[in-house]
Short mmCIF file of N, CA and C in Angstrom, two decimals:
data_model
loop_
_atom_site.label_atom_id
_atom_site.label_comp_id
_atom_site.label_asym_id
_atom_site.label_seq_id
_atom_site.Cartn_x
_atom_site.Cartn_y
_atom_site.Cartn_z
N LEU N 16 29.67 -48.62 34.16
CA LEU N 16 28.42 -47.33 33.54
C LEU N 16 29.22 -46.66 33.01
N ASN N 17 30.22 -45.69 33.38
CA ASN N 17 31.02 -44.71 33.17
C ASN N 17 31.80 -45.16 31.68
N VAL N 18 32.13 -46.14 31.34
CA VAL N 18 33.00 -47.03 29.94
C VAL N 18 31.62 -46.84 29.45
N ILE N 19 30.60 -47.20 29.41
CA ILE N 19 29.06 -47.52 28.72
C ILE N 19 28.77 -46.35 28.08
N GLY N 20 28.15 -45.03 28.99
CA GLY N 20 28.39 -43.90 29.02
C GLY N 20 29.17 -43.25 27.74
N ALA N 21 30.29 -43.30 27.79
CA ALA N 21 31.32 -43.00 27.47
C ALA N 21 31.68 -43.35 25.93
N ALA N 22 31.14 -45.17 26.00
CA ALA N 22 31.15 -45.82 24.57
C ALA N 22 29.81 -45.22 23.80
N LEU N 23 28.90 -44.66 24.09
CA LEU N 23 27.86 -44.34 23.59
C LEU N 23 27.46 -42.61 23.19
N PHE N 24 28.73 -41.70 23.50
CA PHE N 24 28.79 -40.63 24.40
C PHE N 24 28.78 -40.09 22.29
N GLY N 25 29.34 -41.13 21.35
CA GLY N 25 29.03 -40.20 20.03
C GLY N 25 27.88 -40.60 19.45
N VAL N 26 27.06 -41.38 19.60
CA VAL N 26 25.71 -41.38 20.07
C VAL N 26 25.24 -40.02 20.27
N GLY N 27 25.34 -39.69 21.55
CA GLY N 27 24.63 -38.63 21.54
C GLY N 27 24.98 -37.27 21.14
N LEU N 28 26.64 -37.11 20.62
CA LEU N 28 27.19 -36.02 20.28
C LEU N 28 26.34 -35.93 18.69
N LEU N 29 26.09 -37.02 17.75
CA LEU N 29 25.75 -37.21 16.44
C LEU N 29 24.67 -36.42 16.45
N ALA N 30 23.68 -36.95 18.20
CA ALA N 30 22.30 -36.13 17.56
C ALA N 30 22.35 -34.50 17.94
N SER N 31 23.26 -34.52 19.28
CA SER N 31 23.45 -32.97 19.44
C SER N 31 23.59 -31.96 18.07
N LEU N 32 24.78 -32.68 17.53
CA LEU N 32 25.38 -32.22 16.07
C LEU N 32 24.00 -31.46 15.11
N ILE N 33 23.17 -32.97 15.13
CA ILE N 33 22.09 -32.08 14.08
C ILE N 33 20.99 -31.93 14.82
N ALA N 34 20.68 -31.77 15.85
CA ALA N 34 20.24 -30.43 16.41
C ALA N 34 20.45 -29.13 16.17
N ALA N 35 21.73 -29.48 16.52
CA ALA N 35 22.25 -27.91 16.56
C ALA N 35 22.24 -27.41 15.33
N ALA N 36 22.98 -28.24 14.23
CA ALA N 36 22.07 -27.56 12.49
C ALA N 36 20.99 -27.53 12.37
N LEU N 37 19.87 -27.98 12.83
CA LEU N 37 18.82 -27.74 12.34
C LEU N 37 18.15 -26.51 13.43
N LEU N 38 18.64 -26.41 14.30
CA LEU N 38 18.41 -25.20 15.12
C LEU N 38 18.94 -23.71 14.21
N ILE N 39 20.33 -24.10 13.66
CA ILE N 39 20.48 -23.11 12.98
C ILE N 39 19.62 -22.78 11.71
N VAL N 40 19.45 -24.08 10.76
CA VAL N 40 18.35 -23.38 9.87
C VAL N 40 16.66 -22.72 10.30
N TRP N 41 16.99 -23.47 11.60
CA TRP N 41 15.43 -23.19 11.89
C TRP N 41 15.58 -21.52 12.52
N VAL N 42 16.62 -20.78 13.22
CA VAL N 42 16.54 -19.78 13.34
C VAL N 42 16.93 -18.77 11.85
N ALA N 43 18.03 -19.28 11.29
CA ALA N 43 17.58 -18.75 9.88
C ALA N 43 16.43 -18.33 8.69
N ALA N 44 15.42 -19.29 9.03
CA ALA N 44 14.27 -19.37 8.26
C ALA N 44 13.26 -18.77 9.00
N PHE N 45 13.51 -18.64 10.40
CA PHE N 45 12.55 -18.17 11.06
C PHE N 45 11.17 -17.26 10.56
N TRP N 46 12.01 -15.77 9.68
CA TRP N 46 11.18 -14.66 9.10
C TRP N 46 10.21 -15.37 7.96
N LEU N 47 10.57 -16.77 7.78
CA LEU N 47 9.71 -17.17 6.38
C LEU N 47 8.39 -17.85 6.99
N MET N 48 8.51 -17.98 8.31
CA MET N 48 7.25 -18.93 9.06
C MET N 48 6.03 -18.51 8.90
N VAL N 49 5.89 -16.98 9.54
CA VAL N 49 4.63 -16.24 9.53
C VAL N 49 4.06 -15.65 8.06
N PRO N 50 5.01 -15.62 7.01
CA PRO N 50 4.23 -15.40 6.27
C PRO N 50 3.81 -16.99 5.47
N ALA N 51 4.12 -18.12 5.83
CA ALA N 51 3.72 -19.04 5.29
C ALA N 51 2.59 -19.60 5.85
N VAL N 52 2.39 -18.85 7.22
CA VAL N 52 0.90 -19.06 7.75
C VAL N 52 0.03 -18.13 7.07
N ALA N 53 0.46 -16.54 6.56
CA ALA N 53 -0.35 -15.75 6.37
C ALA N 53 -0.18 -15.50 4.88
N CYS N 54 0.34 -16.37 3.87
CA CYS N 54 0.11 -16.32 2.81
C CYS N 54 -0.71 -17.88 2.04
N ASP N 55 -0.04 -18.89 2.96
CA ASP N 55 -0.17 -20.02 2.20
C ASP N 55 -1.82 -20.77 3.35
N GLY N 56 -1.91 -19.95 4.44
CA GLY N 56 -3.06 -20.66 5.39
C GLY N 56 -2.22 -22.31 6.01
N ALA N 57 -1.12 -21.84 6.25
CA ALA N 57 -0.18 -23.14 6.85
C ALA N 57 -0.77 -23.11 8.35
N ASP N 58 -0.65 -24.42 8.72
CA ASP N 58 -0.71 -24.55 10.33
C ASP N 58 1.10 -24.54 10.72
N VAL N 59 1.23 -24.88 11.88
CA VAL N 59 2.39 -24.22 12.54
C VAL N 59 3.53 -25.33 12.01
N PHE N 60 3.03 -26.34 12.19
CA PHE N 60 3.92 -27.59 11.47
C PHE N 60 4.61 -27.33 10.10
N ASP N 61 3.30 -27.23 9.27
CA ASP N 61 3.37 -27.19 8.00
C ASP N 61 4.16 -25.58 7.55
N ALA N 62 4.06 -24.58 8.47
CA ALA N 62 5.15 -23.32 8.01
C ALA N 62 6.31 -23.67 8.43
N VAL N 63 6.59 -24.36 9.92
CA VAL N 63 8.09 -24.50 9.72
C VAL N 63 8.47 -25.59 8.31
N GLN N 64 8.08 -26.58 8.61
CA GLN N 64 8.72 -27.37 7.40
C GLN N 64 8.76 -26.75 5.92
N ARG N 65 7.95 -25.73 5.58
CA ARG N 65 7.83 -25.26 4.01
C ARG N 65 9.13 -23.93 4.08
N ALA N 66 9.14 -23.05 5.20
CA ALA N 66 9.89 -22.38 5.81
C ALA N 66 11.63 -22.81 5.71
N MET N 67 11.67 -24.42 6.20
CA MET N 67 13.09 -24.81 6.22
C MET N 67 13.42 -25.49 4.86
N GLY N 68 12.31 -26.31 4.08
CA GLY N 68 12.53 -26.78 3.16
C GLY N 68 12.52 -25.49 2.17
N MET N 69 12.46 -24.50 1.95
CA MET N 69 12.92 -23.08 1.13
C MET N 69 14.12 -23.00 1.23
N LEU N 70 14.50 -22.66 2.41
CA LEU N 70 15.82 -22.48 2.85
C LEU N 70 17.22 -23.60 2.27
N LEU N 71 16.68 -24.68 2.78
CA LEU N 71 17.67 -25.96 2.72
C LEU N 71 17.42 -26.24 0.95
N ASN N 72 16.50 -26.10 0.37
CA ASN N 72 16.62 -26.46 -1.14
C ASN N 72 17.23 -25.36 -1.67
N ARG N 73 16.93 -24.34 -2.00
CA ARG N 73 18.28 -22.72 -2.71
C ARG N 73 18.56 -22.20 -1.29
N PRO N 74 19.54 -22.45 -0.77
CA PRO N 74 19.74 -21.71 0.25
C PRO N 74 21.00 -20.32 -0.45
N VAL N 75 21.36 -20.87 -1.26
CA VAL N 75 21.78 -19.24 -1.79
C VAL N 75 20.86 -18.53 -2.38
N SER N 76 20.08 -18.70 -3.04
CA SER N 76 19.33 -17.73 -3.69
C SER N 76 18.10 -17.02 -2.54
N VAL N 77 17.56 -17.73 -1.85
CA VAL N 77 17.32 -17.00 -0.55
C VAL N 77 17.96 -16.29 0.23
N GLY N 78 19.22 -16.99 0.48
CA GLY N 78 20.25 -15.82 1.34
C GLY N 78 20.91 -14.96 0.57
N VAL N 79 20.14 -14.50 -0.86
CA VAL N 79 20.46 -13.29 -1.38
C VAL N 79 19.50 -12.30 -1.46
N HIS N 80 18.25 -12.89 -1.12
CA HIS N 80 17.12 -12.07 -0.57
C HIS N 80 17.07 -11.50 0.15
N PHE N 81 17.14 -12.83 1.42
CA PHE N 81 17.54 -11.93 2.71
C PHE N 81 18.44 -10.87 2.84
N LEU N 82 19.99 -10.89 2.49
CA LEU N 82 20.98 -10.27 2.50
C LEU N 82 20.14 -8.83 1.75
N LEU N 83 19.73 -8.90 0.64
CA LEU N 83 19.44 -8.08 -0.25
C LEU N 83 17.66 -6.83 0.77
N ALA N 84 17.22 -7.66 1.34
CA ALA N 84 16.16 -6.92 2.28
C ALA N 84 16.95 -6.49 3.35
N LEU N 85 17.99 -7.04 4.47
CA LEU N 85 18.20 -6.45 5.08
C LEU N 85 19.21 -5.02 4.93
N VAL N 86 19.96 -5.08 3.25
CA VAL N 86 20.17 -4.09 2.88
C VAL N 86 19.61 -2.69 3.07
N GLN N 87 18.18 -2.98 1.98
CA GLN N 87 17.70 -1.63 1.76
C GLN N 87 16.90 -2.04 3.40
N GLY N 88 16.44 -2.89 3.75
CA GLY N 88 15.77 -2.21 5.57
C GLY N 88 16.90 -1.45 6.25
N ILE N 89 18.11 -1.68 6.27
CA ILE N 89 19.11 -0.94 7.16
C ILE N 89 19.23 0.60 6.34
N VAL N 90 19.14 0.75 5.39
CA VAL N 90 19.07 2.02 4.51
C VAL N 90 17.96 2.97 4.99
N LEU N 91 16.51 2.12 4.71
CA LEU N 91 15.41 2.62 4.90
C LEU N 91 15.33 3.18 6.41
N LEU N 92 15.30 2.45 7.29
CA LEU N 92 15.60 2.68 8.56
C LEU N 92 16.49 3.83 8.90
N TRP N 93 17.34 3.79 8.71
CA TRP N 93 18.41 5.31 8.52
C TRP N 93 17.51 6.13 8.18
N ILE N 94 17.16 6.37 7.01
CA ILE N 94 16.84 6.94 6.86
C ILE N 94 15.08 7.66 7.18
N VAL N 95 14.49 6.75 7.98
CA VAL N 95 13.46 7.05 9.13
C VAL N 95 13.91 7.39 10.50
N TRP N 96 14.82 6.87 10.91
CA TRP N 96 15.37 7.91 12.31
C TRP N 96 16.14 8.89 11.77
N ARG N 97 16.69 9.51 10.72
CA ARG N 97 17.26 10.85 10.44
C ARG N 97 16.06 11.52 10.27
N ILE N 98 15.20 11.11 9.89
CA ILE N 98 13.77 12.07 9.79
C ILE N 98 13.82 12.61 10.92
N ALA N 99 13.06 11.32 11.54
CA ALA N 99 12.60 11.69 13.51
C ALA N 99 13.21 12.35 14.32
N ASP N 100 15.06 12.19 14.43
CA ASP N 100 16.00 12.54 14.55
C ASP N 100 15.96 14.41 13.98
N TYR N 101 15.94 14.46 12.94
CA TYR N 101 16.10 15.90 12.82
C TYR N 101 15.02 16.60 12.73
N GLY N 102 13.62 16.20 12.83
CA GLY N 102 12.21 16.82 13.00
C GLY N 102 12.24 17.12 14.20
N THR N 103 13.14 16.40 14.95
CA THR N 103 12.47 16.19 16.77
C THR N 103 13.62 17.66 17.04
N SER N 104 14.99 17.40 16.31
CA SER N 104 15.31 18.74 16.84
C SER N 104 15.22 19.69 16.53
N LEU N 105 14.32 20.08 15.12
CA LEU N 105 13.86 21.78 14.46
C LEU N 105 13.19 21.92 15.48
N ALA N 106 12.31 20.76 16.08
CA ALA N 106 11.40 21.05 17.00
C ALA N 106 11.89 21.88 17.76
N VAL N 107 12.54 21.26 18.65
CA VAL N 107 13.27 22.18 19.78
C VAL N 107 14.16 23.20 19.51
N TRP N 108 14.45 23.58 18.23
CA TRP N 108 14.91 24.14 17.92
C TRP N 108 13.70 25.76 17.77
N ALA N 109 12.46 25.24 17.43
CA ALA N 109 11.64 26.02 16.75
C ALA N 109 10.89 26.55 18.48
N ALA N 110 11.19 25.75 19.44
CA ALA N 110 10.56 26.09 20.61
C ALA N 110 11.66 27.02 21.06
N GLY N 111 13.05 26.97 21.04
CA GLY N 111 13.70 27.65 21.73
C GLY N 111 13.60 29.52 20.99
N LEU N 112 13.30 29.36 19.99
CA LEU N 112 12.68 30.93 19.11
C LEU N 112 11.72 31.51 20.04
N LEU N 113 10.54 30.68 20.69
CA LEU N 113 9.86 31.31 21.36
C LEU N 113 10.11 31.87 22.59
N SER N 114 11.10 31.35 23.20
CA SER N 114 11.75 31.29 24.48
C SER N 114 12.86 30.50 25.01
N ASP N 115 13.45 30.84 25.71
CA ASP N 115 14.77 30.02 26.04
C ASP N 115 14.48 28.91 26.65
N ARG N 116 13.88 29.36 27.70
CA ARG N 116 12.81 28.32 28.76
C ARG N 116 12.12 26.90 28.02
N GLY N 117 11.56 27.63 26.80
CA GLY N 117 10.59 26.47 25.90
C GLY N 117 11.83 25.74 25.14
N GLU N 118 12.94 26.38 24.90
CA GLU N 118 13.96 25.42 24.26
C GLU N 118 14.13 24.31 25.38
N LEU N 119 14.71 24.54 26.43
CA LEU N 119 15.03 23.49 27.60
C LEU N 119 14.15 22.63 27.88
N ILE N 120 12.66 22.91 27.96
CA ILE N 120 11.75 22.25 27.96
C ILE N 120 11.80 20.89 27.24
N ALA N 121 11.37 21.74 25.67
CA ALA N 121 11.60 20.71 24.70
C ALA N 121 12.44 19.76 24.83
N GLY N 122 13.51 20.55 24.71
CA GLY N 122 14.88 19.56 24.38
C GLY N 122 14.94 18.39 25.82
N GLY N 123 14.25 18.59 26.56
CA GLY N 123 14.22 17.77 28.13
C GLY N 123 15.45 17.97 28.69
N VAL N 124 16.07 19.11 28.92
CA VAL N 124 17.69 19.67 30.06
C VAL N 124 17.04 20.43 30.76
N LEU N 125 15.47 20.79 31.13
CA LEU N 125 15.59 21.74 32.06
C LEU N 125 16.25 21.17 33.86
N SER N 126 16.85 21.98 34.20
CA SER N 126 17.08 21.73 35.43
C SER N 126 16.74 22.71 36.47
N GLY N 127 17.07 22.14 37.96
CA GLY N 127 16.45 23.00 38.68
C GLY N 127 14.82 23.06 39.59
N VAL N 128 14.30 23.78 40.18
CA VAL N 128 13.26 23.66 40.82
C VAL N 128 12.16 23.25 39.92
N PHE N 129 11.46 22.39 39.60
CA PHE N 129 10.05 22.46 38.20
C PHE N 129 9.28 23.01 38.97
N SER N 130 8.32 24.05 38.57
CA SER N 130 7.02 24.19 39.07
C SER N 130 6.14 23.28 38.25
N ASP N 131 4.81 23.10 38.66
CA ASP N 131 3.55 22.44 38.02
C ASP N 131 3.60 22.48 36.63
N SER N 132 3.50 23.64 36.17
CA SER N 132 3.47 23.66 34.62
C SER N 132 4.94 23.18 33.81
N ASP N 133 5.88 23.19 34.76
CA ASP N 133 6.97 22.97 34.14
C ASP N 133 6.96 20.94 33.78
N GLN N 134 6.20 20.73 34.80
CA GLN N 134 6.70 19.20 35.00
C GLN N 134 5.34 18.62 34.17
N LEU N 135 4.13 19.40 34.12
CA LEU N 135 3.56 18.71 32.96
C LEU N 135 3.99 18.88 31.46
N ALA N 136 4.63 20.47 31.11
CA ALA N 136 4.96 20.61 30.09
C ALA N 136 6.15 19.66 29.59
N ILE N 137 6.70 19.50 30.76
CA ILE N 137 8.07 18.04 30.38
C ILE N 137 7.51 17.08 29.61
N PHE N 138 5.89 16.41 30.85
CA PHE N 138 5.75 15.15 30.39
C PHE N 138 4.66 15.10 29.18
N LEU N 139 4.50 17.00 28.64
CA LEU N 139 3.65 16.63 27.21
C LEU N 139 4.91 16.67 26.29
N VAL N 140 5.90 17.17 26.55
CA VAL N 140 7.18 16.92 25.26
C VAL N 140 7.30 15.60 25.01
N GLY N 141 8.07 15.38 26.37
CA GLY N 141 8.26 14.08 25.74
C GLY N 141 7.53 12.55 25.58
N LEU N 142 6.11 13.41 26.15
CA LEU N 142 5.10 12.14 25.33
C LEU N 142 4.85 12.45 23.74
N TRP N 143 5.28 13.26 23.00
CA TRP N 143 5.44 13.50 21.70
C TRP N 143 6.23 13.36 21.18
N ARG N 144 7.74 13.41 21.70
CA ARG N 144 8.74 13.05 21.42
C ARG N 144 8.47 11.54 21.37
N ASP N 145 7.94 10.57 22.12
CA ASP N 145 8.12 8.95 22.52
C ASP N 145 6.91 9.07 21.10
N LEU N 146 6.51 9.48 21.09
CA LEU N 146 5.44 9.14 19.85
C LEU N 146 5.70 8.73 18.52
N VAL N 147 6.86 9.98 18.61
CA VAL N 147 7.52 10.16 17.17
C VAL N 147 8.50 8.96 17.15
N ALA N 148 9.39 8.66 18.10
CA ALA N 148 9.84 7.47 18.29
C ALA N 148 9.32 5.98 18.12
N LEU N 149 8.28 5.94 18.51
CA LEU N 149 6.97 4.98 18.55
C LEU N 149 6.69 4.70 16.86
N ALA N 150 6.62 5.99 16.12
CA ALA N 150 6.18 5.56 14.61
C ALA N 150 7.39 4.96 13.85
N ALA N 151 8.84 5.52 14.05
CA ALA N 151 9.47 5.10 13.84
C ALA N 151 10.05 3.68 13.85
N MET N 152 9.78 3.07 15.41
CA MET N 152 10.07 1.63 15.49
C MET N 152 8.89 1.06 15.19
N SER N 153 7.84 1.21 14.75
CA SER N 153 6.75 0.44 14.14
C SER N 153 6.98 0.63 12.73
N TYR N 154 7.69 1.65 12.13
CA TYR N 154 7.95 1.37 10.93
C TYR N 154 9.13 0.11 10.72
N ALA N 155 9.96 0.29 11.56
CA ALA N 155 11.07 -1.12 11.61
C ALA N 155 10.58 -2.42 11.68
N VAL N 156 9.10 -1.93 12.49
CA VAL N 156 8.42 -3.75 12.72
C VAL N 156 7.85 -4.12 11.50
N SER N 157 7.15 -2.97 11.03
CA SER N 157 6.37 -3.10 9.43
C SER N 157 7.21 -3.86 8.41
N TYR N 158 8.50 -2.75 8.57
CA TYR N 158 8.95 -3.19 7.33
C TYR N 158 9.98 -4.48 7.46
N ALA N 159 10.46 -5.22 8.96
CA ALA N 159 10.76 -6.54 8.43
C ALA N 159 9.64 -7.51 8.25
N HIS N 160 8.14 -7.26 8.62
CA HIS N 160 7.33 -8.33 8.13
C HIS N 160 6.64 -8.34 6.25
N THR N 161 7.14 -6.96 6.29
CA THR N 161 6.62 -6.95 4.81
C THR N 161 8.08 -7.38 4.01
N ALA N 162 9.16 -7.25 4.30
CA ALA N 162 10.13 -7.98 3.89
C ALA N 162 10.40 -9.56 4.11
N GLY N 163 9.78 -9.74 4.96
CA GLY N 163 9.54 -11.12 4.91
C GLY N 163 8.80 -11.55 4.15
N VAL N 164 7.96 -11.36 3.78
CA VAL N 164 6.57 -11.81 2.86
C VAL N 164 7.18 -11.77 1.73
N ALA N 165 7.64 -10.95 1.27
CA ALA N 165 8.61 -10.34 0.20
C ALA N 165 9.56 -11.76 -0.30
N VAL N 166 10.30 -11.66 0.71
CA VAL N 166 11.33 -13.36 0.74
C VAL N 166 10.26 -14.28 0.79
N TYR N 167 9.35 -14.27 0.96
CA TYR N 167 8.90 -15.66 1.27
C TYR N 167 8.67 -15.92 -0.21
N LEU N 168 7.41 -14.87 -0.77
CA LEU N 168 7.11 -15.34 -1.77
C LEU N 168 8.29 -15.36 -3.11
N ASN N 169 9.16 -14.63 -3.02
CA ASN N 169 10.15 -15.04 -4.05
C ASN N 169 10.73 -16.56 -3.79
N ALA N 170 11.06 -16.78 -2.67
CA ALA N 170 11.48 -18.05 -2.36
C ALA N 170 10.49 -19.14 -2.87
N ARG N 171 9.11 -18.81 -2.79
CA ARG N 171 8.50 -19.77 -3.18
C ARG N 171 8.23 -20.15 -4.57
N GLN N 172 8.20 -18.78 -5.21
CA GLN N 172 8.81 -18.97 -6.67
C GLN N 172 10.22 -19.49 -7.22
N ILE N 173 10.96 -19.45 -6.25
CA ILE N 173 11.92 -19.99 -6.78
C ILE N 173 12.18 -21.42 -6.58
N VAL N 174 11.55 -21.93 -5.54
CA VAL N 174 11.54 -22.89 -5.06
C VAL N 174 10.53 -24.04 -5.65
N ASP N 175 9.01 -23.80 -5.51
CA ASP N 175 8.07 -24.27 -6.19
C ASP N 175 7.95 -23.99 -7.28
N GLY N 176 8.34 -23.27 -7.82
CA GLY N 176 7.84 -22.44 -9.42
C GLY N 176 6.35 -21.69 -8.99
N GLN N 177 5.61 -21.69 -7.78
CA GLN N 177 4.56 -20.66 -8.30
C GLN N 177 4.66 -19.51 -8.01
N GLU N 178 3.92 -18.57 -8.42
CA GLU N 178 3.69 -17.32 -9.15
C GLU N 178 2.94 -16.65 -7.22
N PRO N 179 3.69 -15.35 -7.13
CA PRO N 179 2.72 -14.95 -5.87
C PRO N 179 1.21 -14.72 -6.22
N ASN N 180 1.32 -14.49 -7.56
CA ASN N 180 -0.25 -14.21 -7.53
C ASN N 180 -0.91 -15.24 -7.73
N GLU N 181 -0.76 -16.42 -7.20
CA GLU N 181 -1.21 -17.69 -7.30
C GLU N 181 -1.65 -18.10 -5.49
N ILE N 182 -1.80 -17.29 -4.62
CA ILE N 182 -2.05 -17.33 -3.44
C ILE N 182 -3.30 -17.56 -3.66
N TRP N 183 -3.97 -18.83 -2.77
CA TRP N 183 -5.15 -18.89 -2.24
C TRP N 183 -5.44 -18.15 -1.00
N MET N 184 -6.73 -17.10 -1.48
CA MET N 184 -7.64 -16.30 -0.99
C MET N 184 -9.02 -16.88 -0.02
N PRO N 185 -8.80 -16.66 1.23
CA PRO N 185 -10.04 -17.34 1.97
C PRO N 185 -11.15 -16.60 1.81
N GLY N 186 -12.40 -16.90 1.44
CA GLY N 186 -13.19 -16.23 1.50
C GLY N 186 -13.85 -15.56 -0.02
N ASP N 187 -12.70 -16.14 -0.92
CA ASP N 187 -13.54 -15.58 -2.15
C ASP N 187 -14.82 -15.58 -2.63
N PRO N 188 -15.41 -14.44 -3.29
CA PRO N 188 -17.08 -14.48 -3.29
C PRO N 188 -17.29 -15.84 -4.37
N PRO N 189 -18.85 -16.16 -4.27
CA PRO N 189 -18.77 -17.29 -4.86
C PRO N 189 -19.38 -17.07 -6.13
N GLY N 190 -19.16 -17.16 -7.06
CA GLY N 190 -19.35 -17.24 -9.19
C GLY N 190 -18.42 -16.49 -9.62
N VAL N 191 -17.08 -16.36 -8.49
CA VAL N 191 -15.88 -15.84 -9.26
C VAL N 191 -15.07 -17.19 -10.33
N THR N 192 -15.15 -16.98 -11.79
CA THR N 192 -14.39 -17.53 -12.27
C THR N 192 -13.13 -17.28 -12.63
N SER N 193 -12.34 -18.58 -12.81
CA SER N 193 -11.13 -18.65 -13.10
C SER N 193 -11.40 -18.42 -14.59
N GLU N 194 -9.77 -18.11 -15.12
CA GLU N 194 -9.34 -18.27 -16.61
C GLU N 194 -9.70 -19.05 -17.70
N SER N 195 -9.76 -20.40 -17.17
CA SER N 195 -10.18 -21.91 -17.51
C SER N 195 -11.51 -21.74 -17.57
N ASP N 196 -12.34 -21.36 -16.56
CA ASP N 196 -13.86 -21.41 -17.12
C ASP N 196 -14.47 -20.73 -18.03
N LYS N 197 -13.73 -18.95 -18.20
CA LYS N 197 -14.36 -18.41 -19.16
C LYS N 197 -14.03 -19.12 -20.58
N ALA N 198 -12.95 -19.94 -20.58
CA ALA N 198 -12.46 -19.75 -21.89
C ALA N 198 -13.59 -21.04 -22.64
N ARG N 199 -14.14 -21.48 -21.61
CA ARG N 199 -15.09 -23.19 -21.94
C ARG N 199 -16.13 -22.43 -23.07
N PRO N 200 -16.59 -22.98 -23.95
CA PRO N 200 -17.55 -22.80 -24.76
C PRO N 200 -18.41 -23.41 -24.26
N GLU N 201 -20.19 -22.57 -24.55
CA GLU N 201 -21.33 -23.11 -23.41
C GLU N 201 -22.22 -23.90 -24.88
N ASN N 202 -23.04 -24.70 -23.98
CA ASN N 202 -23.57 -25.39 -24.56
C ASN N 202 -24.93 -24.81 -24.97
N PRO N 203 -25.74 -25.55 -26.01
CA PRO N 203 -26.89 -24.46 -26.06
C PRO N 203 -27.87 -24.27 -25.37
N ASP N 204 -27.76 -25.14 -24.03
CA ASP N 204 -28.82 -24.83 -22.73
C ASP N 204 -28.22 -24.27 -21.89
N GLY N 205 -27.41 -23.45 -22.23
CA GLY N 205 -26.70 -22.35 -21.50
C GLY N 205 -25.52 -23.00 -20.36
N THR N 206 -25.47 -24.27 -20.23
CA THR N 206 -24.16 -24.62 -19.33
C THR N 206 -22.76 -24.91 -19.85
N SER N 207 -22.05 -24.90 -19.34
CA SER N 207 -20.45 -24.59 -20.00
C SER N 207 -19.91 -26.58 -20.39
N GLU N 208 -19.32 -26.99 -21.28
CA GLU N 208 -18.91 -28.15 -21.01
C GLU N 208 -17.97 -28.41 -20.33
N SER N 209 -17.38 -29.89 -20.42
CA SER N 209 -16.47 -30.19 -19.22
C SER N 209 -15.87 -30.17 -20.15
N PRO N 210 -14.32 -30.19 -20.38
CA PRO N 210 -13.00 -30.33 -20.26
C PRO N 210 -13.08 -32.15 -20.78
#
């Protein structure tokens, strides 16, 4: 049994190599899957197929778009975090202008015995500082998904030749005509001619 297993190990190894390659492609195409659902109304399986297909059809082009989005994201997130950090530091400095104890409370470095008002003040200041950090983190999440949609739309144009404005929008109001409907001449009875 050991000899038969060893002889068939090559088949298992080949299957494992294929699975590893597919997993690497799936991880690389992960950020294209959510935009495939959002932009094209794809289901889960279709979104996986579209995302992996776009990446495998044009890996260099899609990779360059990912790289540009990543570099731009790093720069923008650095700016947002610097603004949040400098703004918080400026608020601590301004609290120090009012009193030394205010600067210690705002900076979160108050030590010793806390009164009830000090504990409440530390909690409130911490809450405001956490809200600033949460806003900066939410910008990071928002940028990641927005960049994913932009990369998906560019990849869709590169791979499939579909323009970004050709997205089907569910719930289009009835009576909206396309450009081809507007170009059709009307019959004397008021109906448009068939092409």
